[in-house]
Structures are given as C-alpha cells and as structure tokens.
Amino acid sequence: MKLTVFLLTAAFLSVQAVGSRAQTITFSGKDIPLKQVFAAIKKQTGYLVFGNTDLLKSGKAVSITVQDIPLRDFLGMISRDQAFSCEIRSKTIMLMQKTPPGLAENVVTYTRADTSKTGGTITGFVRNEKGEPLVGTTIAVKESKQVVLTNERGEFKLNGVNVGSVLFITNIGFKSQSVAIQDTRKKMEIILEKNISSLSEVVVNTGIVDRNINSFTGAATTITKDQLFRVSNKNVIQSLKVLEPSLMIFNNLSFGSDPNKLPEMMLRGNSSFPQGTVTDLKGDYGNSPNQPLFILDGFEVSLTKVVDLDMNRIESITILKDASAKAIYGSKAANGVVVIETKKNTGNKAIITYNGSADVEMPDLSSYHLTNAAEKLEAERLYGLYSQISDYPPNYQTQLQLDQQYNQRLQAVLSGVNTDWMSKPLRNGLGQKHGVSVELGERDLKLFADFSYNNIAGVMKGSSRNVFATSATLSYRYKNFLFRNILSFTDGKSNDSPYGLFSEYAKMNPYWTPYDEFGNLKQNAETGIVPYAGSTSIGQFFAPNPLYNSTLNTKLTNNYTEFIDNFYTEVYLTTGLKMLLRGSFTNTKNQADQFYPANHLKFQNYSGDDFFRKGSYKRNEGGQVRYTGDFNINYNKPLGDKQLLFVNVGANISQRSFEEVAYSAEGFPNDRMNDILFAKQYSKYMNRPTGSEGTTRDLGILSIASYSYDNRFFADASFRTSGSSQFGENHRWGSFWSAGVGWNMQNEKWMEDLKVFDRLKLRASVGSTGSQNFSSYQSLATYTYFQDKIYQGYLGAYLKGLANPDLRWQQKMDYNVGVDFSIWKKLTGRLDYYQSITQNTLVDFTLPPSTGFPSVKENLGKIRNTGIEAMLSYSIYSDPKNRSYFSVSASAIHNKNIILSISNALDAYNQQQNKIANDRFNNTPVVKYYNGVSMDAIWAVKSLGIDPANGQEIYLTKNGVRTYTYSASDQVVVGDRMPKVSGTFGLNGEYHGFGLNAYFTFLCGGQLYNQTLVDRVENADMSYNVDKRVLNSTWHQPGDVKPFKALGSVEVQNPDGSWTRKFIRTQASDRFVMDRNELSLASLSLSYDFFKWAFLKQMGLQRLRCAFYTNDMFTISSIPIERGTDYPFSRKFSFSVSATF
Amino acid sequence: MKRILVLVLAVCSLSACKKWLSITPKSEISSTELFKSEQGYKDALIGTYLLMTSTNTYGFESTVGLMDVLGQQYAMPGSTHPYYFASLYQYDQLSVISKKDNIWSGNYNVIANLNNIINTIDRDKNSMNPANYALIKGEAMGLRAFLHFDLYRTFGYGNLANSPAGLTEKTLPYVNSYSKEITPRATGQAFLDSVQYDLSRAADLMAKYDSVSVTQNTQNGVIIPNADHFYDNRKMRFNYYAIRATQARVYLWLGKYDKAIQAAQEVITKGQGYLVSFNGGTINNPDPVNKDYTFSTEHIFSLNVQNMYDFIKPYIDQFGPDGVNTNYSQLAHSGTVANDLYEINSKPGMSLSDYRYKELYKKISSTNYLLLKFTYVTNSSYKDRMPIIKLPEMYYILAECYNEMNDPASAVTYLNTVRINRGISPLYNLPATLGKEDVAAEIQKEYRKELVSEGQLFYFYKRRGNVSIPGTAKVMDNAVYVLPVPQAETDMSGGH
C-alpha cells in the first residue's frame, strides 16, 4: 500500500517537474505597475489572469528581480505586500481578496508574517537529498500566514504554531512540500527533493566540490543519465561519443566493433607526442598519452572501469574542459577530466528497480567490395598469374602446370563455387544485460545496492565480454556528520574469437572452399603453385584455411577483478563551513591467457627439432593497487545581500603501484591440454618472464575561491600545487592555477527589459594544468643486469639511459571564452572558443651520441590546439502535462592542431620515418613531426597519376620536377587526419509516453589515406582476394588513362632507352589521400512508458518502460575504404525493459 | 581550519615528503641503489667490460671487422662483399656509416657507464676497501682514457709528429661526466692531454695494488680482498700494465719517443714477470683443442667475449651459411699477398717455421688463405678471448721509437726478439746493420703479420702518415685516415 502511495506521488511530482519548466518566470524591474507584471506573466506562461481589476489598480507597484522561479513562488512574492492573494487553477491565475478559508490543498498562500498569535514554538532544519543544508528556504505556515527563511545552517524557528498546522516549504530548484506539524517538541527535519528539470542547471559537479552554475566560469558539460540513455544503453563511452563532440572518440578502422578493445579518445585535440610504448601487455596499467582523466565518485579510475560501468548506476557525467573547470586536478588534468557521479540514495522509501535488455549485434560489411569467384579468376589471368613473366624463353613444363591450375580454378568457378568467406567467422551476436537495484532508506541510514550482469556478444563467433558488477552504497547521518561508503566489485571476462583476424577471411579467394568433398574441414584451402616473376620457375603456394583454426581448442581470454572502496565523510562545522574527508582503495587483478594448440596453422612450418615446440601458451598476470585520500574544507559566505564568497582549501595524497608479468611456454601436443601446466618448456624466444612494474606517488594542495556580485558578475580562481614521484628530483613540485570571470547578462536590467534571454552568461578563463601520462621511472638513472652474458663468470650491470633530474610534467595553458544562452526558453545553446598551448611536451630528445645515449626524455615540444565548440538545442513543442515534448539539437567541434616548436628534438625520429617511407615494401604513410605542421598531418609524395604511356606513377618532387623515382624526402603534407568539423545532430521527443530519439554523427574536412586501394588494388597480393576495382580501374596498355597502376609488372624504360619488366610496389603518394566526410546514424531509439496504464498499479509497479535502440545503423562515407579490417563493425539493436517496484 | 592547513603543510614540506616521492623501481636498479654497496660498483664495472664486448665495437668491428678492412688486411673479392665500400673508404655509404657510427656511439656509451662509476665512487671512498676503491676507479679511469684514445685514433688525426696541425684541430669531445649536457668537441691537444691525464691518474691509483699478481701483493703487505676472485684474471681487465701499454701507444702517437720507451720498457720487463710471457709453443700442439691461436699468454689486455666464434664464423669460414657455396663475406688473405709478405719465395726457410704462417693460415688454395686466429673447436681451452693489447706490440713500439731516434740497431734487437718467439730461426735474424728505412719497413711487416684481425694496422699507417699502403691504390691522406664524425654528433651538438 505504501508503494502505491509513492507511485502516485512520483507520477504527480514528475508531472510537476516537467511542467515547471513552462511555469517559471524570469522577471526584473523596479516599481512596475501590477498590470504590467501580470501582462508579463501571461506572456511567459500563457496563463490567463482572472480577477477584479480594482485589485490590480489598487495594488502596489512591484520591485523584483527573479530568474527561472516557479510561477507559484513568483506570485507569492508579488502578492506578499498586496491586499490580494493569487491562486492557480488549471492554467488560470485567480486574484482574490485576501480571505484565508477555502483554498485548495496544494496552493500556498503567502501573507505577511503574523506573530501575534500565541501557540507553541517549533524548530527544524531543511536539507537537500545529499543532506546539505538549504539556506534561504521559505517556510510558510498555512494557518497563521507566518513566513520565515532558513538560516545559513538550514535551520528555522517558528513561534505560535500548533500541532496540525501545515507548513509549506519552498526553495528554488526544489520541489515544494507541505508538512503537517505532529509534535512541536520534536525538531523537524525536512528534506527537499531536487526539481529534476533544473538539476543540471544549478550545480556543476567537479568531482571535488560542487560549484554553483551561476557563478562558475568554467567550460563544462553535464550530461544526465536520461540523456545517456537516449543514445544507447550499451556503455557510457558509446553515449558520450554522440553527446559530447569535444570528446573525440573516432571509430577505429581496424578494430571495428570489437567489444574487447578500449576506445582511444582525446579531449579538444592531440597534445602529446607518442612515447615508445610497451606493447603486448594485456593489463590496462600503461598510460595512453592523450586520454582524459576519469573520476568516479571523486577518485581516479581506469578507462576499463568506465567502459564496464553499469549505466544504471550513473547519476550524471560532467566533462571539464577548460582550465577553470579542471585546474583543481592539477598535473593530471591537461587532457580534460570526465567526472562520473553515481546514484546516491534518494528517497525514504524502498524501491526496487529492474533493468534488462536483449542486445543483437549484426555485422556491417557494406564497406567491402571484393571480387566474386569469376571476377577474381579473370583478374588473376590479367595479372599474369598463369603466364611466365620473364626475359627467358618460356618453359613449357611450367606453362602446363600453370594452365592446369587455371583450369582447376576455372572448373570450380564454373561449377558454381563462390564461397562467402567473410560470413564464416561472423554471427549475429546475442547479448543480454540485467540489473537489479535496491534502495532502502530510513531517515538517517540509507542503502543503495545494485547487481548487474552484462554479456556482450560480438559479431565474430566466440568474441564476448562478460561483466558482473555489484556495488553497495551505505550512508549514515549523525548530527552534523554524514558518512558514506561505496563499495564496488567488478568481475570482467573477455574472450577473443578463436577465428582469428577477420582479414584472414576477407582475403580468401571465393573459388576456394573450406571443406573437402567429404565435408571435412581442410587444413589448406588450396595447395597450389605460383609463378616466380622474372623467371620461368614456379613455387609452391599454400593458402591455410583460417576456418580450420576455429575448430581447435584455442583459448584467448582476459579476466580481471576489481574491488573499489570509497569512503566519504562530511561535517558541517559551523555556518557555511563544511569539511570533507575522503579515502579510496582500489585493487585490481588481471590474468590473460593465450593458448594455441599444436595443430594451429601458425605452427605449420615447424619441423625437425622444432616439432616439439608446436603449441604455445602465453600468460599475463598483473595487479594494481591504488590508495587515494583527500581532505577539503569549504566555506560559503554571503556578504550582505548581493555578494557571495566561496572558498575551498584541500589536500590530497595518492599512491598507485602496478605490476605485470608475462611468460610464454611452448610444446602443447594436444589441443585438449590447454593449461600452461602441460607445457614442454619455456618459449624458445621468450625464455624468461618479462613484464613491467611501476609505482607513482602524488601529493597536492588545492585552493579555490569564487566570488559573485549580485548574481551578475562573478569570478573564480584556483591554485594547486602537486608533487609527483614521476617528475625529476629537481622539479618535484609543480603549480597549476586558473582564473576566470563571468557575467550573467540576463540579470542586467536592460537585458531583462529586452525579454529575450533567459540566460546569457559570458565567461572567460585562463589557466594551466599538467599531464603526466608517462612511465613511472623516466627521470631516474637506472641499471639493468646483462641477462645473457657474463664476463669472467661475473654478472654485469649497465645503464639503461640518461637520467633527467629536470624532467617535469607537460604543462598546458588553456584559454577559453564562451557564452551560454537561452532564448525564450526555446533555444538554448553554448559556444566556446578555446586555445590550448601545451608546453614542455615530452619528447625523446635526440642527443649527440657522445653523451653515450641516443636520446633522453626532455620537456621540449610545444603544441597548440585551437578550436570552436558549439551546441544548440531547440524545443519545438512542450506539453509537460502529457509528458510530451519535441526538440532538436546539434553540436559540433572544430579543432586545429599545430606543432609550435620541437626544435631539432625529433630529427632522428623523422629520419627514421623517412627511412621507413623509402623502404620499397612499406606502403603506409609514416608519421612525422615538424614545426608548424599538424600532428595529424598525412605525409606523402605528390603524384600526378599514372602515366598513360607506361603505367608508371609520376611523382612530383618538392621542387616541382616530374619523376618516376620515389623518394621520402619529397614527401609533403597532403592532408590532415583530424576532421575540420565533427559533431552530432539529432532530435528527441516524447508523446504520451512514446519516445523517439535519433542522433546522427558527422565529420568532414579531414583526409584519410585509403589503405584499401593500396592493399587490395594496387599492391594487391593476387594470390588472395582483391577489390573489384582491380578489374576496371587499373592500367592495362599504353593509352589507358586509369587511376590505378597496372596489375603485375610493367615495362619500364631504362636511361639507355632499353626496356625492362618490373614489379613496382605502390608507396605513399597523395593519389590515395582522399577527403573523409562521413555521416552515421549513431543512434535511433524508440521507447514507451506505461505511465498511463492502470495495470501498473495492480501489479505493484511504479514505473514500466520499454525501449528499442539501434546503434551504428549506417555510415555514409566519401572515402571508399574498408572499415573494420581486423574485426568488422556491427549494427547494434537492443530491446530493453525497465521496471520499478 | 588554519591549524589543519599548517599541519598538512608541515607534514608535506620537509624531507619526509621528498623521500616519500622518491621511488626506486623494482625491475631496474636505480643508480643510487646500486652504488650502495661495493658489489654494485663491481657489477657496474663488469658491465662496462660486457658492453665493450659488443660486436659493434671490440667484439668485432673495432678489431676483426671494419678497422682491419680499413687497414687493407684482407683480400676483397668483389662488390657483393659486406665490407666492399669500407675497403674503398667510401664513408658516405650506408653500410660504412652505420659501422663507424656504431663504434662512436658504442664507445661513448661505455664511457657514460664509466663516468657514472667515476663520478660516484669518490662519495663512497671512505666506506670502501681502499684496494677496491683504487682498482675499480683505476680500471674505470684507465678504460675511459683507452676508449677515448681509440676513438681519437679512428676519428682524430694521425702523423702528429710531422703534421702537428692535427693537434689544434677541434676533433672529439672528451666526455667525463654522465649527464645529458653536451660536451663540446676538444682540440686534439686538449683531448690527448685528457687521455694522458686519465691514464696517469689511473696508473697512480693502481700501481700500488696491481703489479699484477694478487698473491704477490699480499706478500708485499697490501691486502687485496679477493675472496670472490674478482681480481683473478687480470689480463682480461684493464690492469696496470694495460695502462702502461696504452700510455706507450699514446706517447708514440704524439711522437714522445722517450716516454713511449719508458712505458713499453716497463711492460716488457716488469710485466713479463707478473702478467705476460711469450708463447711457449702451445701453438704447435697438434690437438686443436690446445692450440693457443691468439697467443693468449701474451695478452696484456683482452676481452672475454662470450660465444665470440658464433659471430666471427661467417666471416672466416670457407663456405657460406649453407655449408656448400662460396662464402662471399670472407675476411681472408690472398695467398699471393701472404706469400709475398712472408717472403716465401725469396727466403724460403725463414717463414715456413713462423707460427703465423705455419699455424694461423688454412691455405685452401694458392689464392685463398683462411685466417685461423679466431677459429674454434669445441672445448677449446683458449676460446672467447679477444686480444686488445699484446706483448709484441710493445716490442714494435720500442723498435719504432729507437728507429725514429736514429738507433736502428737497438730497434732490430726488439724485432728479432719477437721473430724468434714466433719460431723464426735466429739464422734469419734481421741484421743490426739495417738502415732506418729498412727497419721501418720491417716494423710494418711485423704489424701486418702479427696483428691480423686485431684492428691495429690502420692506426699504424695513420700514425706514420703513410701516403700509400699495401692492398690499395688509394692515396692515403686525412680524407681517408680521419673517419667522419657521425652526422648525429655534428647535427645535435650544434656545431660545438
């Protein structure tokens, strides 16, 4: 029964919640006649005003400045000193002579406080859900018309009240409450719930302290849980990708939709040079240099944790982008901060929620255009796979064999063999998600517990990710203390597909079959021959059947368990003074296993002594422990009527240590013996354990101050000093700061008169932050022992590199100006212009070898990112009563990256890259760094196309000379991988419970090197499948004007005029650099909320909602490139149910 | 609030905080940690020897490979040979650039390691056994000078006696600190002064302790802690006589003959008592396991290069990797050139008994004489030794000095000593009446015979300033003798 009551209240409140958006008033003025005031109300709300006009005329003129306050409150304010009172009755405001009786229950009437009456005295306090005191809350006694405000500790005192009197408690941004006095001797405790619609408007959660939006100068975006769920129910990152364009998470063309690959991301552009990273380690303990800092409930967490986080636990996500917002994180904040706040307990009632979904992933192969069996065979014939290309007279024996091979294949083609190899390793992945959460609450003791299971099934057979997670949040309030403990445990297990790389299948020739005529799986799809170019001999050719491997007992798993405990204490010391103490402990363990049995095709070539080495097992084991603690004191002090001061000081300390060990063994004769214990020996080439290890410690002191005047002008500043063990001993401590100013223009009188802007906030900020995403011991001089050599029987140690005691964090200066606006409550938006200059960028500084070492880590580079971010949303229709609204939104970011200076630090690196580019067998563009050039620049030689005369590519040297000779030194910047503009647009709406959301993402103005054209057309390995364009777009004979060079060999004229036949491999030229403009339907979702249905109540349900999502439905791209080469992309469908009991 | 803040600051500000933020890695050992014990110094010192054994430097290129190719020690079969361009002194060819640059960076890398020992050890002087302190620091300083001097002999100027301009030329940096600071290139004079200074400092440190036998010193009342046998085989470490021998090399390079004589004399007199002795004929042992091809009793300083043969084999084998086809990477002598050098036709009896002609060639055809110096049979007693300084060279230095001081007669006696110890019958002793030019020619022959694959011949020609040398028609001048400093060095040091 209790539950039913709550349901009614909830439904009622939510109607109010949505409704209040339209029922708020923004008004300011001095001595405005009442008539004018009501005209404004009518205009802003559309409500009619009824009443005796004499009441208006006789009323006093009003001087008031309010912004976005509920209509009811506003009416209360203006009628406070009047002889009339106001009442709202279904979109109508009635003016009445002040006569107390006969008012409806839910109407609050405000009159001047009348303390003359005698009665009891009652005290109490008002808090928000978090238990924080609500200063300035209005307490009105219905009977006596007495009104008081709560003091700075949220306390109030009323005289002359009796048991049974009803109090009306109102505060801006909170749902109003009416409470009957039951016992005047007892102190009353009133908790106001936040008014949902204004939740995101009031407070910005920075992870350390909450900041008032009205006086916050930072650029931050807050995304609520509802918004996240509008896009996807998959994971947080998937949703953020669409909702926050400044967080650049681009699709990985190689990994596609592999559920076990962590996305790479950066906020507002690239600001670190790639460091020599350790590869082949499975754990997530290394650092990706551009990755933002993730803060979950106040403490740093790994990206894995964020990806695996149950979305239902999330309350809100705040992305801190500029210095004002993020400088409090000091030396770790340069890449931006993503603050995730989980749900804390809310009401006092027991609530059980179930969320479940069934997910389907379907492979998306629309970007592949491979030849079919007949086309492939024809391409091979044209290429010369069945003829001898040599200067020698043809060998007839050879020719016979080649002809036989051709005829065999032709027979297969003619008999209808056209194997769809790509479909073999793929499936429609069926996954599921379940989550149950329980909220229990008494006045002082509250519990929120949840359990979730997430099973993601990727589109490659056997590829999956399973995550079990559970968490419990317990909070207890005692007097001025609040204790909260969040304990969470995650168990993740991922399996990679035993089918191997998708590219292994895509390259198979369609005239091959995986099964022999008896239906058995073949080891080799074909054992054939291939002619050697330039000679009359032939070679054996094996095409291993990748499907064969899938039948073996391969094991590719990665497990981790993570335990996090966060403890939080909050104490109200005196008025406005609050102390926060937090501690966190994280323990992560992981184990990865890679087992390939002896009969796996990768061991096919092992013979002789190596026979017993067949079969391999690699195991990685690792763990990480992190302790963090911080302590903050903040002080809120109103100075007079207009000024507000906020100060926070704090300190933090943290230690993180990780260790990972990997060892390899070999010799597993049978694929059933899939445990490392069955190994014959350690691996021949990795015969000892390897791994990595690191410990870092940080200390920091933080202070924040913020000041606002008259809610119009405000400024804030922060300063942080951080010390870290990662920095060189000469620079252990770094200082980071920020300063910002802002102006709420909408609160200016002249602006209010315009009646256009509900919000027009201008803000500007500047500040410095740092990043230290580098390995733990880079500043130290360290020795390592020779492991494979001894001298006279003694061990020896040698220096690993040069110490750099001056090593310090990368420092990023951020400049940001922005405006937030809202026009007629319809159009809201924000615009930010930023510039960030990263100094002391860590580079491998090339040293003269006489120092003994080729390079040292130095802080040298300087990188600038400039950009514009814009977000707009327009509310087309809104009818909160029926839960109906419709709005459209769009957001975009433009970012430009440039290297300002790296002096000659990376010369050696660039030379190395040139060497690679000159390599005849390299056909991917190399990455080079030069002053004044973007870090995302694509370097290639300019090409004039294919010479119609001889099929050779004509290059243009740096000096504009035509040549057939490729030289890496002629490489110039021919494009930029970073899109000029990327963003999203979409629409969302709800109508009587039906919801529709659609989001498109787009990017344009960037370029990409079309590797597909190189790998599958020009440099195609003709023994395997190729792109269709091989057939009709390649040069065949003199006179052909074609975009692609000849298949196979070409006649090349020598300087002496003679001709030679040559195979020419394609090297990086701008012929393959194409504009990349893309449009994707990132998300389309439909939902239905059963709130109007009576059966819910009978079933004891408070809420029932169903939703259907599709993600990544299609991508239209201007560049015809294969997407998802190692793992295909997928289209995702999901049906979800959410029920609250 | 203030009080708490003060507390936090107090906890943090001081040394406790600094200490807390200093972390020592587990998988590696920080320099400070390693040098907390004498063992750490020993390990670091041994590490430098191990670094020297790299095939990029003394393990191959500075001895068998590049340096002796530059000295035209080998017959060059054709353009497919990996050292073809090196034999033509085409220093702009990639294959040559990488080899010479590797010698540069390899040696400086060892120097950096030595510098870290030298710069740190004085701090712990008081807590160390004085013998350990003196020997470790002495060896380190000696090696630092030795490595720098070899770099100078390669990248610096020769023939200083006749063209002293080489001394004023800015050449190489003499690096004596482990730091990322770039050491400017010094003039030849300053550089060689530093070499001499380091050598004499090293000699001072070690003279008392290292003369050379450990037992010897115990008798002298100097106690060397050798329970761990750390000082057992002094030949394979940069011992006191190695310092003196290097000094002899340096003085000769500078044309300071009297000082060179003094140093070389000490090695052949005192050194022969304690450290080295002429080969006693083990080379004649018919069992290849006991053949001492490198004359290891004569090593004043050699390196213990583990599995040395594995790397050298492809260059001295008759056949290519498949064991059947011709070895196109061979570093061998031409039979004609060898016969000419050993005067087989003119003086038939002389060289037929010379170990170097008799035992160190595998004469597979009249034109192809394979070199056996580094050959290896399983269980060989003398494996893995790379001679760096040998006793005969001291005799050559003495001979050259006396000859240059116009005393060819004395010079001849030193040459004859070596010749007799190589199995040449005294009947073929060089006559004391030989003129200065003839003696010089004989010394050159000895270098060519004795120091095959030891990397010294090119330095000999360079020191003498020979305009023409056997094996090439190339006019030998500084363009050939002075190897170009690596591009990376000139680019990065900003023209210092």
mmCIF file of C-alpha atoms in Angstrom, chain B residues 67-181:
data_model
loop_
_atom_site.group_PDB
_atom_site.id
_atom_site.type_symbol
_atom_site.label_atom_id
_atom_site.label_comp_id
_atom_site.label_asym_id
_atom_site.label_seq_id
_atom_site.Cartn_x
_atom_site.Cartn_y
_atom_site.Cartn_z
ATOM 1 C CA MET B 67 89.109 -1.424 -38.609
ATOM 2 C CA ASP B 68 91.139 -4.165 -40.248
ATOM 3 C CA VAL B 69 89.237 -3.785 -43.506
ATOM 4 C CA LEU B 70 90.323 -0.138 -43.454
ATOM 5 C CA GLY B 71 93.869 -1.341 -42.848
ATOM 6 C CA GLN B 72 93.552 -3.428 -46.040
ATOM 7 C CA GLN B 73 94.312 -6.533 -44.047
ATOM 8 C CA TYR B 74 92.023 -8.681 -46.171
ATOM 9 C CA ALA B 75 91.578 -9.575 -49.801
ATOM 10 C CA MET B 76 88.379 -8.045 -51.101
ATOM 11 C CA PRO B 77 86.685 -10.470 -53.503
ATOM 12 C CA GLY B 78 84.143 -8.122 -55.060
ATOM 13 C CA SER B 79 81.315 -5.662 -54.767
ATOM 14 C CA THR B 80 78.928 -8.082 -53.059
ATOM 15 C CA HIS B 81 81.153 -8.292 -50.010
ATOM 16 C CA PRO B 82 79.598 -6.623 -46.950
ATOM 17 C CA TYR B 83 82.813 -4.603 -46.429
ATOM 18 C CA TYR B 84 83.303 -3.685 -50.063
ATOM 19 C CA PHE B 85 82.586 0.016 -49.620
ATOM 20 C CA ALA B 86 84.590 0.151 -46.433
ATOM 21 C CA SER B 87 87.591 -1.235 -48.297
ATOM 22 C CA LEU B 88 87.211 1.644 -50.771
ATOM 23 C CA TYR B 89 86.955 4.172 -47.915
ATOM 24 C CA GLN B 90 83.543 5.283 -49.132
ATOM 25 C CA TYR B 91 82.492 6.753 -45.841
ATOM 26 C CA ASP B 92 79.213 8.051 -47.269
ATOM 27 C CA GLN B 93 77.864 4.577 -47.927
ATOM 28 C CA LEU B 94 75.140 3.467 -45.542
ATOM 29 C CA SER B 95 76.881 0.221 -44.644
ATOM 30 C CA VAL B 96 80.044 2.100 -43.680
ATOM 31 C CA ILE B 97 78.219 4.916 -41.920
ATOM 32 C CA SER B 98 76.358 2.596 -39.611
ATOM 33 C CA LYS B 99 79.508 0.649 -38.732
ATOM 34 C CA LYS B 100 81.687 3.625 -37.960
ATOM 35 C CA ASP B 101 78.861 5.426 -36.158
ATOM 36 C CA ASN B 102 78.275 2.346 -34.047
ATOM 37 C CA ILE B 103 81.896 2.397 -32.935
ATOM 38 C CA TRP B 104 81.460 6.003 -31.939
ATOM 39 C CA SER B 105 78.198 5.564 -30.072
ATOM 40 C CA GLY B 106 79.221 2.213 -28.635
ATOM 41 C CA ASN B 107 82.424 3.556 -27.111
ATOM 42 C CA TYR B 108 80.758 6.667 -25.787
ATOM 43 C CA ASN B 109 78.079 4.500 -24.260
ATOM 44 C CA VAL B 110 80.717 2.592 -22.327
ATOM 45 C CA ILE B 111 82.299 5.909 -21.391
ATOM 46 C CA ALA B 112 78.960 7.111 -19.977
ATOM 47 C CA ASN B 113 78.797 3.981 -17.873
ATOM 48 C CA LEU B 114 82.371 4.501 -16.700
ATOM 49 C CA ASN B 115 81.692 8.124 -15.908
ATOM 50 C CA ASN B 116 78.814 7.212 -13.658
ATOM 51 C CA ILE B 117 81.152 4.969 -11.679
ATOM 52 C CA ILE B 118 83.968 7.500 -11.582
ATOM 53 C CA ASN B 119 81.673 10.373 -10.618
ATOM 54 C CA THR B 120 80.026 8.431 -7.833
ATOM 55 C CA ILE B 121 82.839 6.403 -6.328
ATOM 56 C CA ASP B 122 84.579 9.251 -4.520
ATOM 57 C CA ARG B 123 81.441 9.748 -2.480
ATOM 58 C CA ASP B 124 81.849 6.246 -1.073
ATOM 59 C CA LYS B 125 85.608 6.299 -0.865
ATOM 60 C CA ASN B 126 85.640 6.228 2.911
ATOM 61 C CA SER B 127 83.328 3.301 3.208
ATOM 62 C CA MET B 128 85.137 1.191 0.637
ATOM 63 C CA ASN B 129 88.087 -1.061 0.966
ATOM 64 C CA PRO B 130 90.982 1.092 -0.309
ATOM 65 C CA ALA B 131 92.108 -1.642 -2.678
ATOM 66 C CA ASN B 132 88.631 -1.983 -4.163
ATOM 67 C CA TYR B 133 88.336 1.765 -4.438
ATOM 68 C CA ALA B 134 91.692 2.132 -6.149
ATOM 69 C CA LEU B 135 91.298 -0.777 -8.505
ATOM 70 C CA ILE B 136 87.710 -0.092 -9.526
ATOM 71 C CA LYS B 137 88.298 3.593 -10.037
ATOM 72 C CA GLY B 138 91.637 2.928 -11.677
ATOM 73 C CA GLU B 139 90.235 0.443 -14.123
ATOM 74 C CA ALA B 140 87.338 2.760 -14.896
ATOM 75 C CA MET B 141 89.561 5.782 -15.484
ATOM 76 C CA GLY B 142 92.021 3.744 -17.489
ATOM 77 C CA LEU B 143 89.293 2.381 -19.688
ATOM 78 C CA ARG B 144 87.824 5.814 -20.149
ATOM 79 C CA ALA B 145 91.147 7.030 -21.471
ATOM 80 C CA PHE B 146 91.674 3.891 -23.535
ATOM 81 C CA LEU B 147 88.272 4.195 -25.215
ATOM 82 C CA HIS B 148 88.690 7.876 -25.882
ATOM 83 C CA PHE B 149 92.125 7.265 -27.347
ATOM 84 C CA ASP B 150 90.819 4.581 -29.671
ATOM 85 C CA LEU B 151 88.101 6.967 -30.769
ATOM 86 C CA TYR B 152 90.802 9.543 -31.438
ATOM 87 C CA ARG B 153 92.848 7.089 -33.424
ATOM 88 C CA THR B 154 89.756 6.463 -35.539
ATOM 89 C CA PHE B 155 88.110 9.865 -35.829
ATOM 90 C CA GLY B 156 91.041 12.133 -34.960
ATOM 91 C CA TYR B 157 94.331 12.980 -36.619
ATOM 92 C CA GLY B 158 97.448 10.893 -37.062
ATOM 93 C CA ASN B 159 101.021 11.571 -38.048
ATOM 94 C CA LEU B 160 101.155 14.306 -35.428
ATOM 95 C CA ALA B 161 104.916 14.375 -35.337
ATOM 96 C CA ASN B 162 105.013 15.611 -38.923
ATOM 97 C CA SER B 163 101.769 17.498 -39.128
ATOM 98 C CA PRO B 164 101.133 18.971 -35.686
ATOM 99 C CA ALA B 165 98.211 20.952 -37.146
ATOM 100 C CA GLY B 166 96.131 17.945 -36.201
ATOM 101 C CA LEU B 167 96.600 18.908 -32.582
ATOM 102 C CA THR B 168 94.959 22.273 -32.923
ATOM 103 C CA GLU B 169 92.010 20.946 -34.903
ATOM 104 C CA LYS B 170 88.772 20.520 -32.936
ATOM 105 C CA THR B 171 88.025 16.863 -33.045
ATOM 106 C CA LEU B 172 86.161 14.862 -30.474
ATOM 107 C CA PRO B 173 84.531 15.543 -27.148
ATOM 108 C CA TYR B 174 86.354 14.158 -24.148
ATOM 109 C CA VAL B 175 83.378 13.209 -22.011
ATOM 110 C CA ASN B 176 83.985 12.869 -18.319
ATOM 111 C CA SER B 177 80.557 13.155 -16.800
ATOM 112 C CA TYR B 178 77.384 11.124 -17.015
ATOM 113 C CA SER B 179 74.925 13.793 -17.961
ATOM 114 C CA LYS B 180 72.632 14.940 -20.694
ATOM 115 C CA GLU B 181 74.753 18.048 -21.047
#
